[in-house]
Coordinates of N, CA and C in Angstrom, one line a residue:
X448 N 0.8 -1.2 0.0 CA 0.0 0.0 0.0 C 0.9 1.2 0.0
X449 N 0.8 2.0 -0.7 CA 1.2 3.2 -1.2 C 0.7 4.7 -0.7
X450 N 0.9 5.2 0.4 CA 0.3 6.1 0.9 C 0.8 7.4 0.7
X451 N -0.4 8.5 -0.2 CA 0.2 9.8 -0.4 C -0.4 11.1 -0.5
X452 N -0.2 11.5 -0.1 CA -0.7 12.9 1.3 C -1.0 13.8 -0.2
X453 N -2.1 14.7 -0.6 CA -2.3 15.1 -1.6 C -1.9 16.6 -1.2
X454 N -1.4 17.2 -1.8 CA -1.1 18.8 -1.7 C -2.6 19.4 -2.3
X455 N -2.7 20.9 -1.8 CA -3.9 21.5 -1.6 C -3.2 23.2 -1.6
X456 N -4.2 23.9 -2.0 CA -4.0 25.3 -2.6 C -4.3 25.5 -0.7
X457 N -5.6 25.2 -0.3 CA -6.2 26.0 0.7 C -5.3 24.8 1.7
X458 N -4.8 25.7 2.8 CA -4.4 24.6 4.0 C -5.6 24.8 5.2
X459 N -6.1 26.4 5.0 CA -6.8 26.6 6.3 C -8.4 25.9 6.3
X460 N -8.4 26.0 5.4 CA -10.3 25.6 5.8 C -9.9 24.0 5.1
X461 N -9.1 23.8 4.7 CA -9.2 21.9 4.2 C -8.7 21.1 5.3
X462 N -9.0 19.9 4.8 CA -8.6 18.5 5.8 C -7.1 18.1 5.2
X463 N -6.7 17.6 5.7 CA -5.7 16.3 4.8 C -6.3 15.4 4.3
X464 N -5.8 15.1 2.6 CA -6.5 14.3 1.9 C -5.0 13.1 1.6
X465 N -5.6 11.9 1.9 CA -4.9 11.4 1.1 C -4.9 10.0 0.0
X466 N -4.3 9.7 -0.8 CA -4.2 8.9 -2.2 C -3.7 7.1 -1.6
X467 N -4.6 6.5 -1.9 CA -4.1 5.3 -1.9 C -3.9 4.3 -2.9
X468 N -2.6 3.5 -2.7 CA -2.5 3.4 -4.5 C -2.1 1.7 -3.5
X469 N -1.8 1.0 -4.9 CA -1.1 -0.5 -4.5 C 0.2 -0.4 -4.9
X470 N 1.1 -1.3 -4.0 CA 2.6 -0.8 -4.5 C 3.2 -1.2 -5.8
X471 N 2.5 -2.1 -6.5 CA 2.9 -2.4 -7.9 C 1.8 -1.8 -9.2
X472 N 0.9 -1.1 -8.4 CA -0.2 -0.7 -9.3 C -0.6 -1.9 -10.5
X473 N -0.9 -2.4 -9.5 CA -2.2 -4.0 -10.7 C -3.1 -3.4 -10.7
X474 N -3.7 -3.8 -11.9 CA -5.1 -3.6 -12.5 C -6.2 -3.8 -11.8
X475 N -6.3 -4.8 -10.4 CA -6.9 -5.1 -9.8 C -7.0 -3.9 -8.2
X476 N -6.3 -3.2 -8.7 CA -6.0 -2.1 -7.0 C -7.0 -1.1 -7.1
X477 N -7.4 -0.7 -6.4 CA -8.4 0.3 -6.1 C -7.8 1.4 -5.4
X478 N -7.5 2.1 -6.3 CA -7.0 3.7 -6.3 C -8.4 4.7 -5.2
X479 N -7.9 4.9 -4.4 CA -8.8 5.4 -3.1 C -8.3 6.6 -2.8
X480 N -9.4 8.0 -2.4 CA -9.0 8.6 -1.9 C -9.9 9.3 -0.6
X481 N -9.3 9.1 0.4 CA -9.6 9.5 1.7 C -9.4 10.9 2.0
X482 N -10.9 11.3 2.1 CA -11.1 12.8 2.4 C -11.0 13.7 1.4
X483 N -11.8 14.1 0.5 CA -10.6 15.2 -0.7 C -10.9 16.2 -0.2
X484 N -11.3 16.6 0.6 CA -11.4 18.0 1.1 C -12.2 19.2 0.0
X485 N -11.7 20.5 0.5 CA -12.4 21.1 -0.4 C -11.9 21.8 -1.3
X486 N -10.6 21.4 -1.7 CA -9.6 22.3 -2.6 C -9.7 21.2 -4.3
X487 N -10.4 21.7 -4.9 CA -10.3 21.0 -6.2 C -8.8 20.7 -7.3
X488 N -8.3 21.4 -6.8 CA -6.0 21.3 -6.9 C -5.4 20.3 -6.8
X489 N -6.7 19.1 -5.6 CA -6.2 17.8 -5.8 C -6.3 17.1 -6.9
X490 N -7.6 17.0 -7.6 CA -7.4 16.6 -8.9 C -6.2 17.0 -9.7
X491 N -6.0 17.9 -10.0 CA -4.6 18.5 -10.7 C -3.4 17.7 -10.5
X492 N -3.7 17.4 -8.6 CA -1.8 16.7 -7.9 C -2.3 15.1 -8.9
X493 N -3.5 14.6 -8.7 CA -3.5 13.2 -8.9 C -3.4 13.0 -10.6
X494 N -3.8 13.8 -11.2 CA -3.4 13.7 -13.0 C -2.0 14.0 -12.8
X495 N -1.6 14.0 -12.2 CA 0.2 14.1 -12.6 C 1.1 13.0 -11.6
X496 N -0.1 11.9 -11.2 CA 0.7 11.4 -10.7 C 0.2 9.9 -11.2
X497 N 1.9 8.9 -11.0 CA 1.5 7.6 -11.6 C 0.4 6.6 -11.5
X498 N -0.9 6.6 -11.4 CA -1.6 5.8 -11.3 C -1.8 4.0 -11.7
X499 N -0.8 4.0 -12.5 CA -1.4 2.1 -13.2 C -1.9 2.6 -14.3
X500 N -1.8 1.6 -15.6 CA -2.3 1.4 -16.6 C -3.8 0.3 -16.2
X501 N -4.7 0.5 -17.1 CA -5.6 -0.4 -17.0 C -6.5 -0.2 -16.1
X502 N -6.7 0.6 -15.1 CA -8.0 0.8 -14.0 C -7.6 2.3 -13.8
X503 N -8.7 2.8 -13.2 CA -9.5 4.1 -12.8 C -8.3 5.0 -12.2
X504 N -7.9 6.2 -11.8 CA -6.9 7.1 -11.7 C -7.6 6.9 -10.3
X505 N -8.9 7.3 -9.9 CA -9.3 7.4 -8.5 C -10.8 6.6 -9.0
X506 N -10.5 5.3 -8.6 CA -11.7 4.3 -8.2 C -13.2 4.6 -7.3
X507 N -12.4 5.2 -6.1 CA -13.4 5.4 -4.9 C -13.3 6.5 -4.2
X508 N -14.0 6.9 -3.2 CA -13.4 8.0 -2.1 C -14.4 7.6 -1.0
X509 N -13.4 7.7 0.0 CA -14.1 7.5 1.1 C -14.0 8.9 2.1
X510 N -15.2 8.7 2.8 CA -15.3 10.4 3.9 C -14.9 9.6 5.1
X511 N -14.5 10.3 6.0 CA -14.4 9.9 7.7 C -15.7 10.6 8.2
X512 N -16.1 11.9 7.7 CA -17.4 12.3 7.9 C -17.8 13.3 6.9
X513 N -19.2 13.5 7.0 CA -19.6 14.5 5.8 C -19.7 15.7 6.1
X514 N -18.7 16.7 6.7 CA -18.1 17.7 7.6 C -17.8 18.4 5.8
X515 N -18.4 19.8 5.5 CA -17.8 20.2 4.3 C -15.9 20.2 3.9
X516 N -15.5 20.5 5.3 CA -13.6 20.7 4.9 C -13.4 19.4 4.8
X517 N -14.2 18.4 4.7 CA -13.4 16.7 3.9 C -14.3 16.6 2.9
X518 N -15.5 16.9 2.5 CA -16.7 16.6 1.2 C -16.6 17.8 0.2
X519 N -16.6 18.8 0.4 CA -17.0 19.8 -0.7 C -16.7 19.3 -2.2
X520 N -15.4 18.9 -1.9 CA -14.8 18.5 -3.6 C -15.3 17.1 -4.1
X521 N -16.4 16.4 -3.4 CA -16.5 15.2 -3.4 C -17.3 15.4 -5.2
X522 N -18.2 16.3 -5.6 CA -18.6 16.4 -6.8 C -17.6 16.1 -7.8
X523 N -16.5 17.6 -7.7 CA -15.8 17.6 -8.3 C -14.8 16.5 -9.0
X524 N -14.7 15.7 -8.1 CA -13.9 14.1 -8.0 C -14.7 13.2 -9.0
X525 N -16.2 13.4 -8.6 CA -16.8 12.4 -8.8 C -17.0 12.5 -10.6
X526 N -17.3 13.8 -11.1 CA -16.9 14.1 -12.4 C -16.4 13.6 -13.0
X527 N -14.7 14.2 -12.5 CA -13.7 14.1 -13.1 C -13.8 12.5 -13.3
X528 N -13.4 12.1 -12.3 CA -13.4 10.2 -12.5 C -14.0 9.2 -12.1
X529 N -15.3 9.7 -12.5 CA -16.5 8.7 -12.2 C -16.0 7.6 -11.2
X530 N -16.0 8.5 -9.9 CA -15.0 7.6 -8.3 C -16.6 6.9 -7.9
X531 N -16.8 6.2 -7.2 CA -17.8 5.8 -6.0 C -17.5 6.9 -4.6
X532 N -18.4 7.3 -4.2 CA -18.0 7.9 -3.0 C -18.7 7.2 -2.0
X533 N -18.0 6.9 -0.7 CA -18.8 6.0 0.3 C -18.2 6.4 1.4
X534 N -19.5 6.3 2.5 CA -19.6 7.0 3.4 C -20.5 6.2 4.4
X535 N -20.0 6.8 5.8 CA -20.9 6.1 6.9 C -23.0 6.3 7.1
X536 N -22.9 7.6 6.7 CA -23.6 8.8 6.3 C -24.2 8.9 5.5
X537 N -25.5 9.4 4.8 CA -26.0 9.9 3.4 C -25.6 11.1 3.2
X538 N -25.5 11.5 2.0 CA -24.7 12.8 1.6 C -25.0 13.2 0.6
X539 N -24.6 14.8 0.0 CA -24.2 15.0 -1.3 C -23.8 13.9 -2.4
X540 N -23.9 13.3 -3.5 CA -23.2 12.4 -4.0 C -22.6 11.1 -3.3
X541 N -23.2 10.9 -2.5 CA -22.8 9.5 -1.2 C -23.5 8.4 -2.5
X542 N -22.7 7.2 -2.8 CA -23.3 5.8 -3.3 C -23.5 4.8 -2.7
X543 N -22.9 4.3 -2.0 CA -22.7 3.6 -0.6 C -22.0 3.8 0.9
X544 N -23.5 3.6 1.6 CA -23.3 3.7 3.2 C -21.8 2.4 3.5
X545 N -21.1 2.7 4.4 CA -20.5 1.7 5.1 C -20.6 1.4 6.1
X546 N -20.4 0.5 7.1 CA -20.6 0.1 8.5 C -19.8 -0.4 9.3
X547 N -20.3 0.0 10.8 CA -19.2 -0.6 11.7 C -18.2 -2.2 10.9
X548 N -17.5 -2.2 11.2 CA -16.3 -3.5 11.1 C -16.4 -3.6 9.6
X549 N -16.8 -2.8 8.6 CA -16.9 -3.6 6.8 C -15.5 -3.7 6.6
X550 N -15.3 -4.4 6.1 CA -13.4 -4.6 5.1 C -13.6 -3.8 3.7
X551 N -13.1 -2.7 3.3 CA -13.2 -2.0 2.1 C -11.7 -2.2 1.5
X552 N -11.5 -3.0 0.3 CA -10.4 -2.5 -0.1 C -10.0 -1.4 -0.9
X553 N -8.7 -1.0 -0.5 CA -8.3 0.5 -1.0 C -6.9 -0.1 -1.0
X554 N -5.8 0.5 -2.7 CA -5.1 0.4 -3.1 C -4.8 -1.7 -3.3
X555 N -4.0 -2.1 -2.5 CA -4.2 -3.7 -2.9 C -4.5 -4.2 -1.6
X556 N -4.9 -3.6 -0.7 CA -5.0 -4.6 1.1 C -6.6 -3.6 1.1
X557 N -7.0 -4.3 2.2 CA -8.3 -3.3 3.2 C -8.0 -2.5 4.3
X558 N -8.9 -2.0 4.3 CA -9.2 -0.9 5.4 C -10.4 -1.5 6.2
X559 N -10.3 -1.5 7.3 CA -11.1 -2.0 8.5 C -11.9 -0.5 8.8
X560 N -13.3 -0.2 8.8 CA -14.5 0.8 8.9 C -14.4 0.6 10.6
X561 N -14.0 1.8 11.4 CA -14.2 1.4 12.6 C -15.2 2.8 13.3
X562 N -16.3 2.7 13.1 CA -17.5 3.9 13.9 C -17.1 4.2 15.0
X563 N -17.0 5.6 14.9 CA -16.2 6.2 16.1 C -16.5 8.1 16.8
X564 N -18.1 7.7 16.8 CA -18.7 9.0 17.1 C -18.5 10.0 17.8
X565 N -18.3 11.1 18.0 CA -17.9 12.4 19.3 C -17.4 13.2 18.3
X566 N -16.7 13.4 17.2 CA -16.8 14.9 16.4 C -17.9 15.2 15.8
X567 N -18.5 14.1 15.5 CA -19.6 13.6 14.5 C -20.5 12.8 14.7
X568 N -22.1 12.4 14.4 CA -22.2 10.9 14.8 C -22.0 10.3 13.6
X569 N -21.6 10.8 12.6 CA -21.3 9.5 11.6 C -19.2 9.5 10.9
X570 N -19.1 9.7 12.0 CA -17.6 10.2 12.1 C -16.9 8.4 12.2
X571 N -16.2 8.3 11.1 CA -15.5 7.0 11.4 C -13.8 7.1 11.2
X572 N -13.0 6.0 11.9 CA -11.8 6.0 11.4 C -11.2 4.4 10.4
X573 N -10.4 4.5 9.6 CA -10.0 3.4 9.0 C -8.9 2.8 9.4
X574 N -8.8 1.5 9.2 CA -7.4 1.3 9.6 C -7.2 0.0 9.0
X575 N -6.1 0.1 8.7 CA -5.2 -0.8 7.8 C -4.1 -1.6 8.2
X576 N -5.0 -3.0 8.7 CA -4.1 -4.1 9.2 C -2.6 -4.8 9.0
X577 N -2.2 -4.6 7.5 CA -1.1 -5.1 7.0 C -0.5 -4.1 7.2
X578 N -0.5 -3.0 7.5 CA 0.4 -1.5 7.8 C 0.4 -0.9 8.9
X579 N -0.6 -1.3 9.7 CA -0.6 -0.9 11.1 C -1.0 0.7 11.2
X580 N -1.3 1.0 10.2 CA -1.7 2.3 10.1 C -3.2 2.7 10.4
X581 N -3.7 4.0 11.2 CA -5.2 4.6 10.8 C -5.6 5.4 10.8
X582 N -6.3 6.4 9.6 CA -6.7 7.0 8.9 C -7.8 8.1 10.1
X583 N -7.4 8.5 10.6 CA -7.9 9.3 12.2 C -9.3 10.1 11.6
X584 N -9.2 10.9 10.4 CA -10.5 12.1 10.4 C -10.5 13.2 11.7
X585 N -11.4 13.3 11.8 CA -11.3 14.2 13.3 C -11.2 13.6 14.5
X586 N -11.6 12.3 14.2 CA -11.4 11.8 15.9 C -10.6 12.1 16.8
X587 N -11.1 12.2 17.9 CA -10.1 13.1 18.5 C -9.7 12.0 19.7
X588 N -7.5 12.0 19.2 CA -7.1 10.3 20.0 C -6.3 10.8 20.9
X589 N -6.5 12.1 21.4 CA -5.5 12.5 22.6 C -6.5 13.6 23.2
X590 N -6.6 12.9 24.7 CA -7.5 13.2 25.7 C -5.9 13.7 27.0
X591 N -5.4 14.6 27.5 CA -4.4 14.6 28.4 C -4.4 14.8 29.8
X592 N -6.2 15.3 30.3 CA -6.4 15.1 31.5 C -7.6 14.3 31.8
X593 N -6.7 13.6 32.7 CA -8.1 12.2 33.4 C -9.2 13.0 34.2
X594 N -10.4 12.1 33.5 CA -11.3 12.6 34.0 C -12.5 13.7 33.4
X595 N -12.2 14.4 32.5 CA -12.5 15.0 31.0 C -13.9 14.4 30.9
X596 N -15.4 14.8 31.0 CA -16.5 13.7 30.2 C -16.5 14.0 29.1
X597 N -17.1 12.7 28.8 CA -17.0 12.6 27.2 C -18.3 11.5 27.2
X598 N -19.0 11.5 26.4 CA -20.3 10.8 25.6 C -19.5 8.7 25.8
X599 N -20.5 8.0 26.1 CA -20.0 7.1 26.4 C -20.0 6.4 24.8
X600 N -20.5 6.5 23.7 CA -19.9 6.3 22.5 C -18.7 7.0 21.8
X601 N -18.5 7.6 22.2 CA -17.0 8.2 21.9 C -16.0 7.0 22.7
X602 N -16.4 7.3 24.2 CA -15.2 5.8 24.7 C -15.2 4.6 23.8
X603 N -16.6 4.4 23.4 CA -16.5 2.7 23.2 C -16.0 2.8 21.7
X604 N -15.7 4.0 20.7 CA -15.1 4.7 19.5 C -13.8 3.9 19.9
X605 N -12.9 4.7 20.6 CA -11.6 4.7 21.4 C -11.2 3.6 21.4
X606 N -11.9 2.7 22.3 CA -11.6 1.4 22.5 C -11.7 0.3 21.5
X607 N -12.2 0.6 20.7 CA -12.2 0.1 19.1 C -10.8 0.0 18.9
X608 N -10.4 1.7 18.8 CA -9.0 1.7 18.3 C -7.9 1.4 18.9
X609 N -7.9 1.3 20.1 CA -7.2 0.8 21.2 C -6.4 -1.0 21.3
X610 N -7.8 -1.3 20.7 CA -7.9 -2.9 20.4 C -7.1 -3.2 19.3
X611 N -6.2 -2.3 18.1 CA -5.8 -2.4 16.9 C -4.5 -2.2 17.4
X612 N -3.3 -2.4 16.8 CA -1.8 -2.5 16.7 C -1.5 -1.3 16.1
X613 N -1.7 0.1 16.4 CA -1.6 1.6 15.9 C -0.4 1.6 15.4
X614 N 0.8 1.9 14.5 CA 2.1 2.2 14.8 C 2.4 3.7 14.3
X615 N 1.5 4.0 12.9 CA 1.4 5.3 12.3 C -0.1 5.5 11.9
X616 N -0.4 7.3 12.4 CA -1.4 7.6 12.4 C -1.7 8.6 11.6
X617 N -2.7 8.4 10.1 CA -3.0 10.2 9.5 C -4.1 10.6 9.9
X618 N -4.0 12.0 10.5 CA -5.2 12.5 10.5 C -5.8 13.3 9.8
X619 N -7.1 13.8 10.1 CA -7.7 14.9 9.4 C -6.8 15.9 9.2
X620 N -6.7 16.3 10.3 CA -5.7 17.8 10.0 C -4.5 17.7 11.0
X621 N -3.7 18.2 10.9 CA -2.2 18.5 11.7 C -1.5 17.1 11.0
X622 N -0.1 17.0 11.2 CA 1.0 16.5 10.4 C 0.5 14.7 10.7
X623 N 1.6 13.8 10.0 CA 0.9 12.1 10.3 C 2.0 11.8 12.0
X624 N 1.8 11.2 12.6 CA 2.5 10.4 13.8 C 3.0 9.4 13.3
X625 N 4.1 9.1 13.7 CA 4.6 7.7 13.2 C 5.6 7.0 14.3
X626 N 5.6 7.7 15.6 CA 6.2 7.0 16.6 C 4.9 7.4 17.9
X627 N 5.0 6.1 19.0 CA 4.6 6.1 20.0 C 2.9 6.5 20.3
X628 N 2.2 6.2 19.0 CA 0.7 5.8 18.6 C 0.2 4.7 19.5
X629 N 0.9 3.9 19.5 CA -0.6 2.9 20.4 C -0.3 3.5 22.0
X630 N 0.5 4.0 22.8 CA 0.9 4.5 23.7 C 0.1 5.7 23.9
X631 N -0.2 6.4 23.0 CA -0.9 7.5 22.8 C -2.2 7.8 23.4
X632 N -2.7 6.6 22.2 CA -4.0 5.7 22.1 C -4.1 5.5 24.1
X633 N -3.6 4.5 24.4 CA -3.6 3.8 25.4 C -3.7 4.7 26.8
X634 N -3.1 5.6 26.4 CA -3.3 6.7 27.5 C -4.5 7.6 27.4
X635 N -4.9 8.0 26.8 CA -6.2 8.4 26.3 C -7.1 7.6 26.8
X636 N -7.6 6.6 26.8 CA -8.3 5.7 27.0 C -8.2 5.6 28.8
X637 N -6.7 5.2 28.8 CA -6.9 5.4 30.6 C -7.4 6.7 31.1
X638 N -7.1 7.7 30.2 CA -7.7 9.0 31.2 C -9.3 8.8 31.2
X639 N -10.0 8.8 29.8 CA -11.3 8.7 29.7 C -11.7 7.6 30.9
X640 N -11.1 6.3 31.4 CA -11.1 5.7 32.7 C -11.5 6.6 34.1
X641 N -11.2 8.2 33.7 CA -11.3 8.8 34.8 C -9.8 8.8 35.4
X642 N -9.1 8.1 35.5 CA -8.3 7.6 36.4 C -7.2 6.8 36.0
X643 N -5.3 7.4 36.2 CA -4.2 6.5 34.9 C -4.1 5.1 35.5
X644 N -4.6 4.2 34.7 CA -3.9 2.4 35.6 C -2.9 2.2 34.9
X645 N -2.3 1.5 35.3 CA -0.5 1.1 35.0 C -0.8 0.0 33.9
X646 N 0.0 0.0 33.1 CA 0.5 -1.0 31.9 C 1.1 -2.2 33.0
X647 N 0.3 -3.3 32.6 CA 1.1 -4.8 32.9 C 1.8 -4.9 32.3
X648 N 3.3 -4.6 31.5 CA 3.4 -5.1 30.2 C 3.2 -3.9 29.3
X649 N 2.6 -5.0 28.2 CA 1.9 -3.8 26.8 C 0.5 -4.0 27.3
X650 N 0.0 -4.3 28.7 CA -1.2 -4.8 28.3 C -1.7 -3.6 29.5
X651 N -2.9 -2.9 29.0 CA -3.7 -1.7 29.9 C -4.8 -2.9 30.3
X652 N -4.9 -2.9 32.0 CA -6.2 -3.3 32.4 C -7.1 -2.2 33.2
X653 N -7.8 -2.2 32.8 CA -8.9 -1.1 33.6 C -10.0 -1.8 34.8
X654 N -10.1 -0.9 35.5 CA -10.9 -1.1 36.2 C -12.3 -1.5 36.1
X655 N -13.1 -1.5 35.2 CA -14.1 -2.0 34.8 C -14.2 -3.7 33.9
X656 N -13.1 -4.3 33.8 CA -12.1 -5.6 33.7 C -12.0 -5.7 32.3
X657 N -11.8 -4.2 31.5 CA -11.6 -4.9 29.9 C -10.1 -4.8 29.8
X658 N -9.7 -5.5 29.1 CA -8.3 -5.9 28.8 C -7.8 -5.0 27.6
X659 N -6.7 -4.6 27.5 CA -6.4 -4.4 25.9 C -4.8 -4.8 25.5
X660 N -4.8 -5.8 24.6 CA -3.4 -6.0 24.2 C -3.1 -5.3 23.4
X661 N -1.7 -4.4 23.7 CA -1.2 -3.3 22.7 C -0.2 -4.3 22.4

């Protein structure tokens, strides 16, 4: 999987968009793009960039939410390269809803749909098992004081992600993480606990007796 951060005229009002390609570009890969935000410039970066012979330049697009600074250019896309756009959500140009746990592939592997409500209620994040990587949107994965309320579907969001092998994380907006993500994660989660419990290990036990192996 081939991951690539799309440049954009507007930094302020856009999301981070990014291009998912397969690392040999086979005919069989689904050229994905997550989030295009609302700078239509992306189309521009992706015509100049290698796509594969034989399938679609941009196959699909997926939203993390239907928030305009990730959708606006969703028409635009859809135009240009008759994409599918799919979303947790009904929308502008939405073709297909997705759902908690679906496997969607993008580029040559899948993306794991993980529902994860509190920016949004139809706010989700992706993540990509053979990479260890996930696709954040706005969710918000750094909580720094214990005890903070939060909506008890936002926790049980969290602890979705918590449950996954994080190592590198893109988000909606601000730069990608690529060191010290499931630790992140993991603390986060203890605070929303109310209260920091100690790592056994790699392994957070909480007081309420869920387990989580990082």
């Amino acid at each position: 999987m081939k991951i690539i951060p799309l440049k954009k005229n507007s930094t302020i009002h856009s999301c981070n968009s990014y291009l998912i390609l397969g690392d040999w570009n086979r005919s069989d890969d689904v050229n994905t793009i997550i989030d295009p935000g609302i700078d239509d410039y992306v189309i521009k970066e992706i015509e100049h960039l290698s796509a594969g012979l034989g399938k679609m330049q941009v196959a699909q697009v997926i939203l993390t939410h239907n928030h305009s600074d990730h959708s606006k250019s969703v028409q635009a896309i859809k135009e240009r390269f008759h994409a599918r756009i799919l979303a947790f959500s009904d929308g502008p140009g939405v073709d297909e809803l997705i759902r908690d746990g679906q496997l969607v592939k993008a580029g040559d592997q899948v993306l794991e749909v993980l529902h994860t409500p509190g920016h949004s209620p139809d706010s989700i994040c992706l993540y990509a098992p053979a990479e260890k990587a996930l696709f954040s949107g706005d969710t918000r994965l750094r909580v720094m004081t214990p005890g903070e309320a939060h909506p008890q579907e936002y926790i049980d969001g969290l602890m979705k992600i918590a449950c996954r092998d994080t190592q590198r994380i893109f988000p909606g907006h601000e730069s990608p993480i690529t060191s010290g993500c499931q630790e992140m994660i993991l603390q986060t989660v203890r605070n929303l606990h109310m209260r920091s419990v100690p790592l056994r290990g790699r392994r957070a036990v909480f007081t309420n007796r869920i387990s989580i192996q990082a």
